[in-house]
CSV table of C-alpha atoms and ligand atoms in Angstrom, one decimal:
chain,number,residue,atom,x,y,z
A,1,MET,CA,0.0,0.0,0.0
A,2,ALA,CA,2.7,2.4,1.0
A,3,TYR,CA,4.6,1.6,-2.2
A,4,GLN,CA,1.5,2.1,-4.4
A,5,LEU,CA,0.9,5.5,-2.7
A,6,LEU,CA,4.5,6.5,-3.3
A,7,ARG,CA,4.2,5.5,-7.0
A,8,PHE,CA,1.0,7.4,-7.3
A,9,ALA,CA,2.6,10.5,-5.7
A,10,LEU,CA,5.6,10.4,-8.0
A,11,SER,CA,3.9,9.5,-11.2
A,12,SER,CA,3.5,12.3,-13.8
A,13,ARG,CA,0.2,10.7,-15.0
A,14,HIS,CA,-1.9,12.4,-12.3
A,15,PRO,CA,-0.5,15.9,-12.1
A,16,GLU,CA,-1.9,18.0,-9.2
A,17,PRO,CA,-3.5,21.1,-10.8
A,18,ARG,CA,-1.6,24.3,-9.8
A,19,MET,CA,-3.5,26.8,-7.7
A,20,PHE,CA,-2.5,29.6,-10.2
A,21,ARG,CA,-0.8,30.0,-13.5
A,22,GLN,CA,2.8,31.1,-13.7
A,23,PRO,CA,2.5,33.8,-16.2
A,24,GLY,CA,5.5,34.2,-18.5
A,25,ARG,CA,6.7,37.5,-19.7
A,26,LEU,CA,5.4,40.8,-18.2
A,27,ARG,CA,3.3,42.8,-20.6
A,28,ASP,CA,4.2,46.3,-21.6
A,29,THR,CA,1.1,47.8,-20.2
A,30,TYR,CA,-1.6,47.0,-17.6
A,31,ASP,CA,-4.7,48.9,-16.5
A,32,ALA,CA,-3.5,48.7,-12.9
A,33,VAL,CA,-0.4,47.3,-11.1
A,34,ILE,CA,-0.7,46.1,-7.5
A,35,ILE,CA,2.6,45.9,-5.6
A,36,GLY,CA,2.5,43.1,-3.1
A,37,ALA,CA,1.0,39.6,-3.4
A,38,GLY,CA,-0.1,39.3,0.2
A,39,GLY,CA,-3.7,39.0,1.3
A,40,HIS,CA,-4.5,42.7,0.8
A,41,GLY,CA,-3.0,43.0,-2.7
A,42,LEU,CA,-4.5,39.7,-3.9
A,43,ALA,CA,-7.9,40.5,-2.4
A,44,SER,CA,-7.9,43.9,-4.1
A,45,ALA,CA,-7.0,42.1,-7.4
A,46,TYR,CA,-9.8,39.6,-6.9
A,47,TYR,CA,-12.5,42.2,-6.3
A,48,LEU,CA,-11.2,44.5,-9.0
A,49,ALA,CA,-11.7,41.6,-11.5
A,50,ARG,CA,-14.9,40.2,-10.0
A,51,ASP,CA,-16.8,43.3,-9.0
A,52,HIS,CA,-15.4,46.0,-11.2
A,53,GLY,CA,-14.6,44.1,-14.4
A,54,MET,CA,-10.9,45.2,-14.4
A,55,ARG,CA,-8.9,42.1,-15.5
A,56,ASN,CA,-5.8,43.6,-17.2
A,57,ILE,CA,-4.0,43.7,-13.9
A,58,ALA,CA,-0.5,42.6,-12.7
A,59,VAL,CA,0.2,41.8,-9.1
A,60,LEU,CA,4.0,42.1,-8.6
A,61,GLU,CA,5.6,40.4,-5.7
A,62,ARG,CA,9.3,40.7,-4.8
A,63,GLY,CA,9.3,37.3,-2.9
A,64,TYR,CA,6.6,34.7,-3.0
A,65,LEU,CA,2.9,34.8,-2.7
A,66,GLY,CA,1.7,35.3,0.9
A,67,GLY,CA,5.3,35.3,2.2
A,68,GLY,CA,5.1,38.6,4.1
A,69,ASN,CA,2.8,39.4,7.0
A,70,THR,CA,0.0,37.3,5.5
A,71,GLY,CA,1.9,34.2,6.4
A,72,ARG,CA,3.4,35.6,9.7
A,73,ASN,CA,0.4,36.7,11.7
A,74,THR,CA,-1.5,34.9,14.5
A,75,THR,CA,-4.7,34.8,12.4
A,76,ILE,CA,-7.1,36.6,14.8
A,77,ILE,CA,-10.3,38.1,13.4
A,78,ARG,CA,-12.5,40.5,15.3
A,79,SER,CA,-14.3,43.8,15.1
A,80,ASN,CA,-14.4,45.0,18.7
A,81,TYR,CA,-12.7,48.3,18.0
A,82,LEU,CA,-12.9,51.7,19.7
A,83,THR,CA,-13.7,54.3,17.1
A,84,PRO,CA,-17.0,54.3,15.1
A,85,GLU,CA,-14.8,54.3,11.9
A,86,GLY,CA,-12.9,51.3,13.0
A,87,VAL,CA,-15.9,49.3,14.3
A,88,ALA,CA,-17.9,49.8,11.0
A,89,PHE,CA,-14.8,48.9,8.9
A,90,TYR,CA,-13.8,45.7,10.8
A,91,ASP,CA,-17.5,44.6,11.2
A,92,GLU,CA,-17.9,44.6,7.4
A,93,SER,CA,-14.7,42.5,7.3
A,94,VAL,CA,-16.1,39.9,9.7
A,95,ARG,CA,-19.3,39.7,7.6
A,96,LEU,CA,-17.2,39.1,4.5
A,97,TRP,CA,-15.0,36.5,6.2
A,98,GLN,CA,-18.1,34.4,6.9
A,99,ASP,CA,-18.8,33.7,3.2
A,100,LEU,CA,-15.3,33.6,2.0
A,101,ALA,CA,-14.7,29.8,2.0
A,102,ALA,CA,-17.9,29.4,-0.1
A,103,ASP,CA,-16.8,32.2,-2.4
A,104,PHE,CA,-13.5,30.4,-3.0
A,105,ASP,CA,-14.7,26.8,-2.7
A,106,LEU,CA,-11.7,26.4,-0.4
A,107,ASN,CA,-11.5,25.4,3.2
A,108,LEU,CA,-10.1,28.3,5.1
A,109,PHE,CA,-10.4,26.6,8.5
A,110,TYR,CA,-12.5,29.6,9.6
A,111,SER,CA,-13.4,28.9,13.2
A,112,ASN,CA,-15.6,31.1,15.3
A,113,ARG,CA,-14.1,30.9,18.9
A,114,GLY,CA,-15.2,34.0,20.8
A,115,HIS,CA,-12.6,36.5,21.9
A,116,PHE,CA,-11.8,37.6,25.5
A,117,THR,CA,-9.7,40.7,26.1
A,118,LEU,CA,-8.8,40.4,29.8
A,119,ALA,CA,-8.7,43.4,32.1
A,120,HIS,CA,-6.4,43.2,35.1
A,121,THR,CA,-6.8,46.8,36.3
A,122,ASP,CA,-9.6,49.2,37.0
A,123,SER,CA,-8.6,51.4,34.1
A,124,ALA,CA,-8.6,48.4,31.8
A,125,VAL,CA,-12.1,47.5,32.9
A,126,ARG,CA,-13.2,51.1,32.1
A,127,THR,CA,-11.7,50.8,28.6
A,128,MET,CA,-13.4,47.4,28.0
A,129,ARG,CA,-16.8,49.0,29.1
A,130,TRP,CA,-16.2,51.9,26.7
A,131,ARG,CA,-15.4,49.5,23.9
A,132,ALA,CA,-18.4,47.3,24.7
A,133,GLU,CA,-20.7,50.4,24.6
A,134,VAL,CA,-19.3,51.7,21.3
A,135,ASN,CA,-19.6,48.2,19.8
A,136,LYS,CA,-23.2,47.6,21.0
A,137,HIS,CA,-24.2,51.1,19.7
A,138,LEU,CA,-23.0,50.1,16.3
A,139,GLY,CA,-24.6,46.6,16.4
A,140,VAL,CA,-21.4,44.7,17.2
A,141,ASN,CA,-21.7,41.9,19.7
A,142,SER,CA,-19.4,42.7,22.6
A,143,GLU,CA,-20.1,42.9,26.3
A,144,LEU,CA,-18.2,43.4,29.6
A,145,VAL,CA,-18.1,40.1,31.5
A,146,GLY,CA,-16.8,39.0,34.9
A,147,PRO,CA,-13.9,36.7,35.9
A,148,GLU,CA,-16.3,33.8,36.4
A,149,ASP,CA,-17.3,34.0,32.7
A,150,VAL,CA,-13.7,33.8,31.7
A,151,LYS,CA,-13.3,30.8,34.0
A,152,SER,CA,-16.3,29.0,32.6
A,153,ALA,CA,-15.1,29.5,29.0
A,154,CYS,CA,-11.6,28.5,29.9
A,155,PRO,CA,-11.5,26.4,33.1
A,156,GLN,CA,-7.7,25.9,32.8
A,157,ILE,CA,-6.9,29.6,33.5
A,158,ASP,CA,-5.4,30.8,36.8
A,159,LEU,CA,-7.6,33.8,37.4
A,160,SER,CA,-5.0,35.3,39.7
A,161,CYS,CA,-2.3,35.1,37.0
A,162,GLY,CA,0.4,34.0,39.3
A,163,GLY,CA,-1.0,36.3,42.0
A,164,HIS,CA,0.3,39.5,40.4
A,165,ALA,CA,-2.2,40.3,37.8
A,166,PRO,CA,-5.7,39.1,38.9
A,167,ILE,CA,-8.3,39.2,36.2
A,168,LEU,CA,-11.0,41.7,37.1
A,169,GLY,CA,-13.2,41.3,34.0
A,170,ALA,CA,-13.0,41.0,30.2
A,171,LEU,CA,-14.4,42.3,27.0
A,172,TYR,CA,-16.2,39.4,25.4
A,173,HIS,CA,-16.7,39.5,21.7
A,174,ALA,CA,-18.6,36.5,20.4
A,175,PRO,CA,-17.8,36.9,16.7
A,176,GLY,CA,-14.0,36.6,17.4
A,177,ALA,CA,-12.5,33.9,15.0
A,178,ILE,CA,-9.4,32.5,13.5
A,179,ALA,CA,-8.6,31.2,10.0
A,180,ARG,CA,-5.8,29.5,8.1
A,181,HIS,CA,-3.8,32.5,6.9
A,182,ASP,CA,-2.0,30.9,3.9
A,183,ALA,CA,-5.3,29.6,2.5
A,184,VAL,CA,-6.7,33.1,2.4
A,185,ALA,CA,-3.9,34.3,0.2
A,186,TRP,CA,-4.2,31.1,-2.0
A,187,GLY,CA,-8.0,31.6,-2.3
A,188,TYR,CA,-7.8,35.2,-3.3
A,189,GLY,CA,-4.8,34.4,-5.6
A,190,ARG,CA,-6.6,31.6,-7.3
A,191,GLY,CA,-9.8,33.6,-7.7
A,192,ALA,CA,-7.9,36.5,-9.2
A,193,ASP,CA,-5.9,34.3,-11.5
A,194,GLN,CA,-9.0,32.5,-12.8
A,195,ARG,CA,-10.4,36.0,-13.7
A,196,GLY,CA,-7.4,36.9,-15.8
A,197,VAL,CA,-5.2,38.7,-13.3
A,198,GLU,CA,-1.5,38.0,-13.7
A,199,ILE,CA,0.5,37.3,-10.5
A,200,HIS,CA,4.2,37.7,-11.0
A,201,GLN,CA,6.3,36.5,-8.1
A,202,GLN,CA,10.1,37.2,-7.9
A,203,THR,CA,9.4,40.6,-9.6
A,204,GLU,CA,10.6,43.6,-7.6
A,205,VAL,CA,9.4,47.1,-8.2
A,206,THR,CA,12.5,49.3,-8.3
A,207,GLY,CA,10.9,52.6,-9.1
A,208,ILE,CA,7.7,54.4,-10.0
A,209,ASP,CA,7.4,56.8,-12.9
A,210,VAL,CA,5.5,59.9,-12.0
A,211,GLU,CA,5.1,62.8,-14.4
A,212,GLY,CA,3.2,66.0,-13.7
A,213,GLY,CA,1.9,64.5,-10.4
A,214,LYS,CA,0.5,61.4,-12.2
A,215,VAL,CA,1.5,57.8,-12.2
A,216,LYS,CA,2.8,56.7,-15.6
A,217,GLY,CA,4.4,53.4,-15.0
A,218,VAL,CA,6.6,51.2,-12.8
A,219,ASN,CA,10.2,50.0,-13.2
A,220,THR,CA,10.7,46.4,-12.2
A,221,SER,CA,13.6,43.9,-12.0
A,222,ARG,CA,12.1,42.5,-15.2
A,223,GLY,CA,11.5,45.7,-17.2
A,224,TYR,CA,9.3,48.7,-17.5
A,225,ILE,CA,5.5,48.6,-17.4
A,226,SER,CA,3.3,51.5,-18.3
A,227,THR,CA,0.1,51.9,-16.2
A,228,PRO,CA,-2.1,54.7,-14.9
A,229,LYS,CA,-2.8,53.1,-11.5
A,230,VAL,CA,-0.6,51.7,-8.8
A,231,LEU,CA,-1.8,50.2,-5.5
A,232,CYS,CA,0.8,49.8,-2.8
A,233,ALA,CA,0.0,46.9,-0.5
A,234,VAL,CA,3.3,46.0,1.0
A,235,ALA,CA,3.0,45.9,4.8
A,236,GLY,CA,6.3,46.3,6.4
A,237,PHE,CA,7.9,47.8,3.3
A,238,THR,CA,5.6,50.8,2.7
A,239,PRO,CA,8.2,53.6,3.3
A,240,ARG,CA,10.4,52.1,0.6
A,241,VAL,CA,7.6,52.3,-2.0
A,242,THR,CA,6.2,55.7,-0.9
A,243,HIS,CA,9.7,57.1,-1.2
A,244,MET,CA,9.6,56.2,-4.9
A,245,VAL,CA,6.7,58.7,-5.5
A,246,GLY,CA,8.1,61.3,-3.1
A,247,LEU,CA,5.4,60.8,-0.4
A,248,ARG,CA,6.1,60.9,3.3
A,249,THR,CA,4.0,59.0,5.8
A,250,PRO,CA,4.3,58.8,9.6
A,251,ILE,CA,4.9,55.0,9.4
A,252,PHE,CA,7.7,53.4,11.5
A,253,ILE,CA,8.6,49.7,11.1
A,254,HIS,CA,8.9,47.5,14.1
A,255,PRO,CA,9.4,43.7,14.2
A,256,LEU,CA,6.5,41.7,15.6
A,257,GLN,CA,7.3,38.2,16.8
A,258,ALA,CA,5.2,35.1,17.3
A,259,MET,CA,5.6,31.4,18.2
A,260,VAL,CA,3.8,28.1,18.4
A,261,THR,CA,4.0,25.2,20.8
A,262,GLU,CA,4.0,21.5,19.8
A,263,PRO,CA,0.5,20.3,18.9
A,264,MET,CA,-1.6,19.2,21.9
A,265,LYS,CA,-5.1,17.8,22.4
A,266,PRO,CA,-7.7,20.5,21.9
A,267,TRP,CA,-8.3,22.4,25.2
A,268,LEU,CA,-8.4,26.1,24.4
A,269,ASP,CA,-11.7,26.9,22.7
A,270,THR,CA,-11.5,30.7,22.8
A,271,ILE,CA,-9.1,33.4,21.8
A,272,LEU,CA,-7.5,35.0,24.9
A,273,VAL,CA,-5.8,38.4,24.9
A,274,SER,CA,-4.2,40.1,27.9
A,275,GLY,CA,-2.9,43.7,27.5
A,276,SER,CA,-1.1,43.7,30.8
A,277,LEU,CA,0.6,40.3,30.3
A,278,HIS,CA,1.2,41.2,26.6
A,279,ILE,CA,-0.3,37.9,25.3
A,280,TYR,CA,-2.7,36.8,22.6
A,281,VAL,CA,-3.2,33.1,22.2
A,282,SER,CA,-5.5,30.6,20.4
A,283,GLN,CA,-5.3,26.9,19.6
A,284,SER,CA,-5.1,26.1,15.9
A,285,ALA,CA,-6.8,23.3,14.1
A,286,ARG,CA,-3.5,21.4,14.3
A,287,GLY,CA,-3.5,21.7,18.1
A,288,GLU,CA,-0.6,24.2,18.3
A,289,LEU,CA,-1.0,27.1,20.7
A,290,VAL,CA,-0.4,30.2,18.4
A,291,MET,CA,1.0,33.0,20.5
A,292,GLY,CA,2.2,36.6,20.1
A,293,ALA,CA,3.1,39.6,22.2
A,294,SER,CA,3.9,43.2,21.9
A,295,LEU,CA,6.1,44.7,19.1
A,296,ASP,CA,9.8,44.7,19.6
A,297,PRO,CA,10.4,48.1,21.2
A,298,TYR,CA,12.8,49.4,18.6
A,299,GLU,CA,12.5,50.4,14.9
A,300,LEU,CA,14.1,47.7,12.8
A,301,HIS,CA,13.6,46.3,9.3
A,302,SER,CA,14.3,42.7,10.1
A,303,THR,CA,12.4,39.4,10.5
A,304,ARG,CA,14.9,37.8,12.9
A,305,SER,CA,13.6,36.1,16.1
A,306,THR,CA,15.0,36.4,19.6
A,307,LEU,CA,15.4,34.2,22.6
A,308,ASP,CA,14.3,37.2,24.8
A,309,PHE,CA,10.9,37.1,23.1
A,310,VAL,CA,10.4,33.4,23.8
A,311,GLU,CA,11.4,33.8,27.5
A,312,GLY,CA,9.2,36.8,28.1
A,313,LEU,CA,6.1,35.4,26.4
A,314,ALA,CA,6.6,31.9,27.9
A,315,ALA,CA,6.8,33.4,31.4
A,316,HIS,CA,3.6,35.3,31.0
A,317,MET,CA,1.8,32.3,29.5
A,318,LEU,CA,2.8,30.3,32.6
A,319,ASP,CA,1.2,33.1,34.8
A,320,MET,CA,-2.1,32.2,33.1
A,321,PHE,CA,-1.5,28.5,32.5
A,322,PRO,CA,1.0,27.0,35.0
A,323,PHE,CA,0.2,23.5,33.7
A,324,LEU,CA,2.0,24.3,30.4
A,325,SER,CA,5.4,24.3,32.1
A,326,HIS,CA,6.4,21.2,30.1
A,327,ALA,CA,5.1,22.4,26.7
A,328,ARG,CA,7.7,22.7,24.0
A,329,ILE,CA,8.0,25.6,21.6
A,330,ASN,CA,8.1,24.3,18.0
A,331,ARG,CA,8.7,27.4,16.0
A,332,GLN,CA,9.1,31.1,16.2
A,333,TRP,CA,9.2,33.8,13.6
A,334,ALA,CA,8.7,37.5,13.0
A,335,GLY,CA,7.1,39.9,10.6
A,336,MET,CA,7.6,43.7,10.1
A,337,ALA,CA,4.7,45.9,11.2
A,338,ASP,CA,3.9,49.3,9.6
A,339,MET,CA,3.1,51.3,12.8
A,340,THR,CA,1.1,54.5,12.6
A,341,PRO,CA,0.8,57.1,15.4
A,342,ASP,CA,-2.9,56.5,15.9
A,343,PHE,CA,-2.9,52.7,15.4
A,344,ALA,CA,-5.3,53.0,12.4
A,345,PRO,CA,-4.4,52.2,8.8
A,346,ILE,CA,-3.6,54.6,6.0
A,347,MET,CA,-5.8,53.9,3.0
A,348,GLY,CA,-7.1,55.4,-0.2
A,349,LYS,CA,-6.1,58.1,-2.7
A,350,THR,CA,-2.9,60.1,-2.2
A,351,PRO,CA,-1.7,63.5,-3.5
A,352,VAL,CA,0.0,61.6,-6.4
A,353,GLU,CA,-2.8,60.9,-9.0
A,354,GLY,CA,-3.1,57.2,-9.7
A,355,PHE,CA,-1.1,56.1,-6.6
A,356,TYR,CA,-3.2,54.4,-3.9
A,357,LEU,CA,-2.2,53.3,-0.4
A,358,ASP,CA,-3.2,50.3,1.6
A,359,ALA,CA,-0.8,50.7,4.5
A,360,GLY,CA,-0.2,51.3,8.2
A,361,TRP,CA,-1.4,47.8,9.0
A,362,GLY,CA,0.7,47.5,12.2
A,363,THR,CA,-0.4,44.5,14.1
A,364,TRP,CA,-4.1,44.5,12.8
A,365,GLY,CA,-4.0,43.7,9.1
A,366,PHE,CA,-4.9,40.1,8.7
A,367,LYS,CA,-8.5,40.5,10.0
A,368,ALA,CA,-9.0,43.3,7.5
A,369,THR,CA,-8.0,41.4,4.4
A,370,PRO,CA,-11.5,41.0,2.8
A,371,VAL,CA,-12.7,44.5,3.6
A,372,CYS,CA,-9.4,46.0,2.3
A,373,GLY,CA,-9.9,44.1,-0.9
A,374,LYS,CA,-13.5,45.4,-1.2
A,375,THR,CA,-12.7,49.0,-0.4
A,376,MET,CA,-9.4,49.4,-2.2
A,377,SER,CA,-10.8,47.8,-5.4
A,378,TYR,CA,-13.7,50.3,-5.3
A,379,THR,CA,-11.3,53.1,-4.7
A,380,VAL,CA,-8.9,52.1,-7.5
A,381,ALA,CA,-11.7,51.3,-10.0
A,382,ASN,CA,-13.6,54.6,-9.3
A,383,ASP,CA,-10.7,56.8,-8.4
A,384,ARG,CA,-12.8,57.8,-5.3
A,385,ASN,CA,-12.3,56.7,-1.7
A,386,HIS,CA,-14.8,54.1,-0.5
A,387,PRO,CA,-17.0,55.6,2.3
A,388,LEU,CA,-15.8,52.9,4.8
A,389,ILE,CA,-12.2,54.2,4.5
A,390,GLU,CA,-12.9,57.9,4.9
A,391,GLY,CA,-11.5,57.9,8.4
A,392,PHE,CA,-8.2,56.4,7.3
A,393,GLY,CA,-6.8,59.0,4.8
A,394,LEU,CA,-3.2,60.1,4.9
A,395,ALA,CA,-4.2,63.8,5.2
A,396,ARG,CA,-5.5,63.2,8.8
A,397,PHE,CA,-1.9,63.5,10.1
A,398,GLU,CA,-1.6,67.0,8.7
A,399,ASN,CA,-5.1,68.0,9.8
A,400,TYR,CA,-4.8,66.7,13.3
A,401,GLN,CA,-7.8,64.5,12.9
A,402,LEU,CA,-6.5,61.2,14.1
A,403,THR,CA,-8.5,58.0,14.4
A,404,GLY,CA,-7.3,56.8,17.7
A,405,GLU,CA,-7.4,53.0,18.0
A,406,LYS,CA,-4.6,52.5,20.5
A,407,GLY,CA,-7.1,51.4,23.1
A,408,ALA,CA,-8.3,48.6,20.9
A,409,ALA,CA,-4.9,47.2,19.9
A,410,SER,CA,-4.6,43.6,21.1
A,411,VAL,CA,-1.9,44.3,23.6
A,412,GLY,CA,0.0,47.4,24.8
A,413,HIS,CA,2.6,48.2,22.3
B,501,LIG,O1,-5.3,43.2,16.6
B,501,LIG,O2,-6.4,41.3,17.0
B,501,LIG,C1,-5.3,42.0,16.8
B,501,LIG,C2,-4.0,41.3,16.9
B,501,LIG,C3,-3.8,40.0,17.1
B,501,LIG,C4,-2.5,39.8,17.1
B,501,LIG,C5,-1.9,41.0,16.9
B,501,LIG,N1,-2.9,41.9,16.8
């Protein structure tokens, strides 16, 4: 049996269909170029083709599809934000997430878990109450709950957190979910490809041609392309691309690390977040505990991992779950987060005609993948900002009209 299986696997008579084509040569001209084949870039390409009939599009990726922050995050999906703009935007994303597997005909392992943001201080309880009220006002299912509700959802937790950070309450957000992150990029990539979009991996954008304040084309490691529209969706690399068109943004890049344990039997049904202990954790379909913490506290363009991070996060995990003291860490990794001063993204049109930004995704970008695709495709196709992204324009930093979401970041950064 094993031999037959091996023969079948190695035989060229039953080739596995590829998820997407590998287009050959770059064309000389496209109606739009998207820089970045991560979730956001591919989702924008997918909806441009599906909803706006724009198919002559190239997605250019310096590395490989989904190899940036799309494949490096901890897959949390939620809409329990603090500002009305944020709540409406992420709520639409949660709605889109729920139909995505059917749209793609691909299992995304979307799993609705419920999401607890733990409060260990009186002021954290106040913030959770505030978020719950804003959420409820906008029709989003969030409520302030007590420590006993946390214990009943997660009996393994030590509510005293080692005696030094007792849990006083939590913001409970029933729609909180997780999904398989790579599959999201594959689903959008395949859907875009089937509609005629070309995805060119290993193709670096080296410059953007702007004349008279308008985009004319892009220089790439494989030649020049003429195009009137360029969408920049390159989380972690945004300043390098905006520099090419002479735009300044207030984005700073910080590494964000994560790690997983060895697989274990399912025991953690919910998503738990603790701002004071700097932890977010869920258990994946494979049984691994997927964990992250705060940003590294320095600016750095690097995806290297550190022992410091494992030690700090493991110590805080043991405050909550002492029984994990023998759990082994299987992998750790890092991504690069585009941090903005108000912890909200930067989206939409820019002062350079034909240059659109989907940036500033800090530590909150994965959950927004579908709604970014929807709103950025609308914005690029119509050359008009989608109403849901009005609060996220670049000009807000000059007009002092910030969209302050720091209180809704998963942990204190
Ligand atoms: O904003 O939900 C979030 C998040 C999870 C991990 C990092 N940020």
